[in-house]
């Protein structure tokens, strides 16, 4: 009975070590994904700035066109 208990304790310890390794890998993956997300958000902000600037240009041109077609 003591041998079975010892074997079970060793299996549990091994499973704990494996689970800890998996947790570390998942934490590293989560950190990588967070960094990727931050970079993507920065890129999106830059894209939005460009789109806003182009939209403003378009609005300005549209207003000029409207004025010219009214005359």
XYZ file of N, CA and C in Angstrom, residues 18-69:
156
model
N 4.590 18.988 -15.201
C 4.117 19.175 -16.576
C 3.133 20.338 -16.663
N 2.231 20.408 -15.706
C 1.246 21.491 -15.704
C 1.934 22.840 -15.537
N 2.971 22.882 -14.702
C 3.707 24.132 -14.499
C 4.419 24.557 -15.784
N 4.987 23.587 -16.497
C 5.644 23.892 -17.773
C 4.632 24.418 -18.788
N 3.476 23.779 -18.838
C 2.435 24.233 -19.763
C 1.976 25.642 -19.407
N 1.848 25.895 -18.113
C 1.439 27.226 -17.667
C 2.454 28.277 -18.100
N 3.738 27.968 -17.942
C 4.779 28.919 -18.362
C 4.719 29.188 -19.861
N 4.502 28.117 -20.633
C 4.394 28.290 -22.083
C 3.180 29.140 -22.446
N 2.066 28.874 -21.776
C 0.858 29.655 -22.044
C 1.040 31.116 -21.643
N 1.726 31.343 -20.536
C 1.989 32.721 -20.114
C 2.880 33.434 -21.127
N 3.876 32.730 -21.648
C 4.755 33.322 -22.662
C 3.963 33.618 -23.932
N 3.102 32.685 -24.333
C 2.261 32.909 -25.512
C 1.338 34.101 -25.301
N 0.762 34.199 -24.113
C -0.139 35.312 -23.812
C 0.611 36.641 -23.883
N 1.830 36.663 -23.390
C 2.643 37.882 -23.446
C 2.962 38.250 -24.897
N 3.324 37.249 -25.698
C 3.598 37.492 -27.120
C 2.362 38.051 -27.822
N 1.208 37.456 -27.529
C -0.036 37.929 -28.143
C -0.362 39.353 -27.708
N -0.100 39.670 -26.459
C -0.358 41.024 -25.965
C 0.534 42.030 -26.688
N 1.811 41.682 -26.870
C 2.728 42.571 -27.592
C 2.282 42.744 -29.042
N 1.851 41.664 -29.662
C 1.361 41.729 -31.042
C 0.121 42.618 -31.119
N -0.763 42.469 -30.145
C -1.983 43.284 -30.096
C -1.628 44.766 -29.985
N -0.672 45.085 -29.135
C -0.257 46.484 -28.961
C 0.286 47.042 -30.279
N 1.118 46.261 -30.963
C 1.665 46.710 -32.250
C 0.558 46.911 -33.276
N -0.387 45.973 -33.315
C -1.494 46.077 -34.264
C -2.354 47.306 -33.967
N -2.565 47.590 -32.685
C -3.351 48.769 -32.317
C -2.643 50.051 -32.741
N -1.312 50.072 -32.607
C -0.544 51.243 -33.044
C -0.662 51.426 -34.554
N -0.573 50.329 -35.290
C -0.724 50.393 -36.747
C -2.115 50.899 -37.107
N -3.127 50.390 -36.414
C -4.501 50.816 -36.676
C -4.685 52.310 -36.407
N -4.060 52.812 -35.344
C -4.145 54.251 -35.058
C -3.555 55.062 -36.205
N -2.407 54.612 -36.724
C -1.778 55.312 -37.843
C -2.668 55.259 -39.086
N -3.254 54.107 -39.339
C -4.165 53.977 -40.483
C -5.344 54.928 -40.322
N -5.905 54.981 -39.122
C -7.043 55.869 -38.875
C -6.671 57.338 -39.070
N -5.439 57.701 -38.691
C -4.986 59.081 -38.909
C -4.942 59.402 -40.401
N -4.397 58.471 -41.179
C -4.303 58.677 -42.627
C -5.697 58.763 -43.235
N -6.587 57.867 -42.824
C -7.955 57.875 -43.350
C -8.649 59.184 -42.993
N -8.471 59.650 -41.761
C -9.093 60.908 -41.343
C -8.562 62.076 -42.171
N -7.260 62.086 -42.424
C -6.673 63.157 -43.229
C -7.203 63.107 -44.660
N -7.266 61.923 -45.235
C -7.789 61.794 -46.598
C -9.266 62.168 -46.651
N -10.001 61.816 -45.610
C -11.418 62.173 -45.551
C -11.581 63.692 -45.499
N -10.727 64.347 -44.713
C -10.781 65.807 -44.637
C -10.462 66.418 -46.002
N -9.461 65.868 -46.676
C -9.125 66.348 -48.022
C -10.313 66.174 -48.966
N -10.939 65.022 -48.890
C -12.084 64.742 -49.746
C -13.228 65.712 -49.459
N -13.495 65.960 -48.187
C -14.569 66.884 -47.818
C -14.285 68.288 -48.360
N -13.035 68.696 -48.248
C -12.644 70.016 -48.752
C -12.839 70.095 -50.267
N -12.387 69.075 -50.974
C -12.562 69.053 -52.426
C -14.038 69.014 -52.802
N -14.812 68.275 -52.043
C -16.240 68.170 -52.312
C -16.922 69.531 -52.134
N -16.520 70.258 -51.088
C -17.086 71.597 -50.871
C -16.719 72.535 -52.019
N -15.479 72.462 -52.474
C -15.053 73.298 -53.600
C -15.851 72.952 -54.850
N -16.054 71.676 -55.075
C -16.826 71.230 -56.235
C -18.258 71.752 -56.148
N -18.849 71.667 -54.965
C -20.222 72.148 -54.768
C -20.317 73.647 -55.071
N -19.326 74.399 -54.600
C -19.327 75.845 -54.848
C -19.201 76.137 -56.344
N -18.333 75.379 -57.014
C -18.142 75.597 -58.447
C -19.381 75.215 -59.246
N -20.065 74.170 -58.838
C -21.255 73.752 -59.583
C -22.439 74.666 -59.303
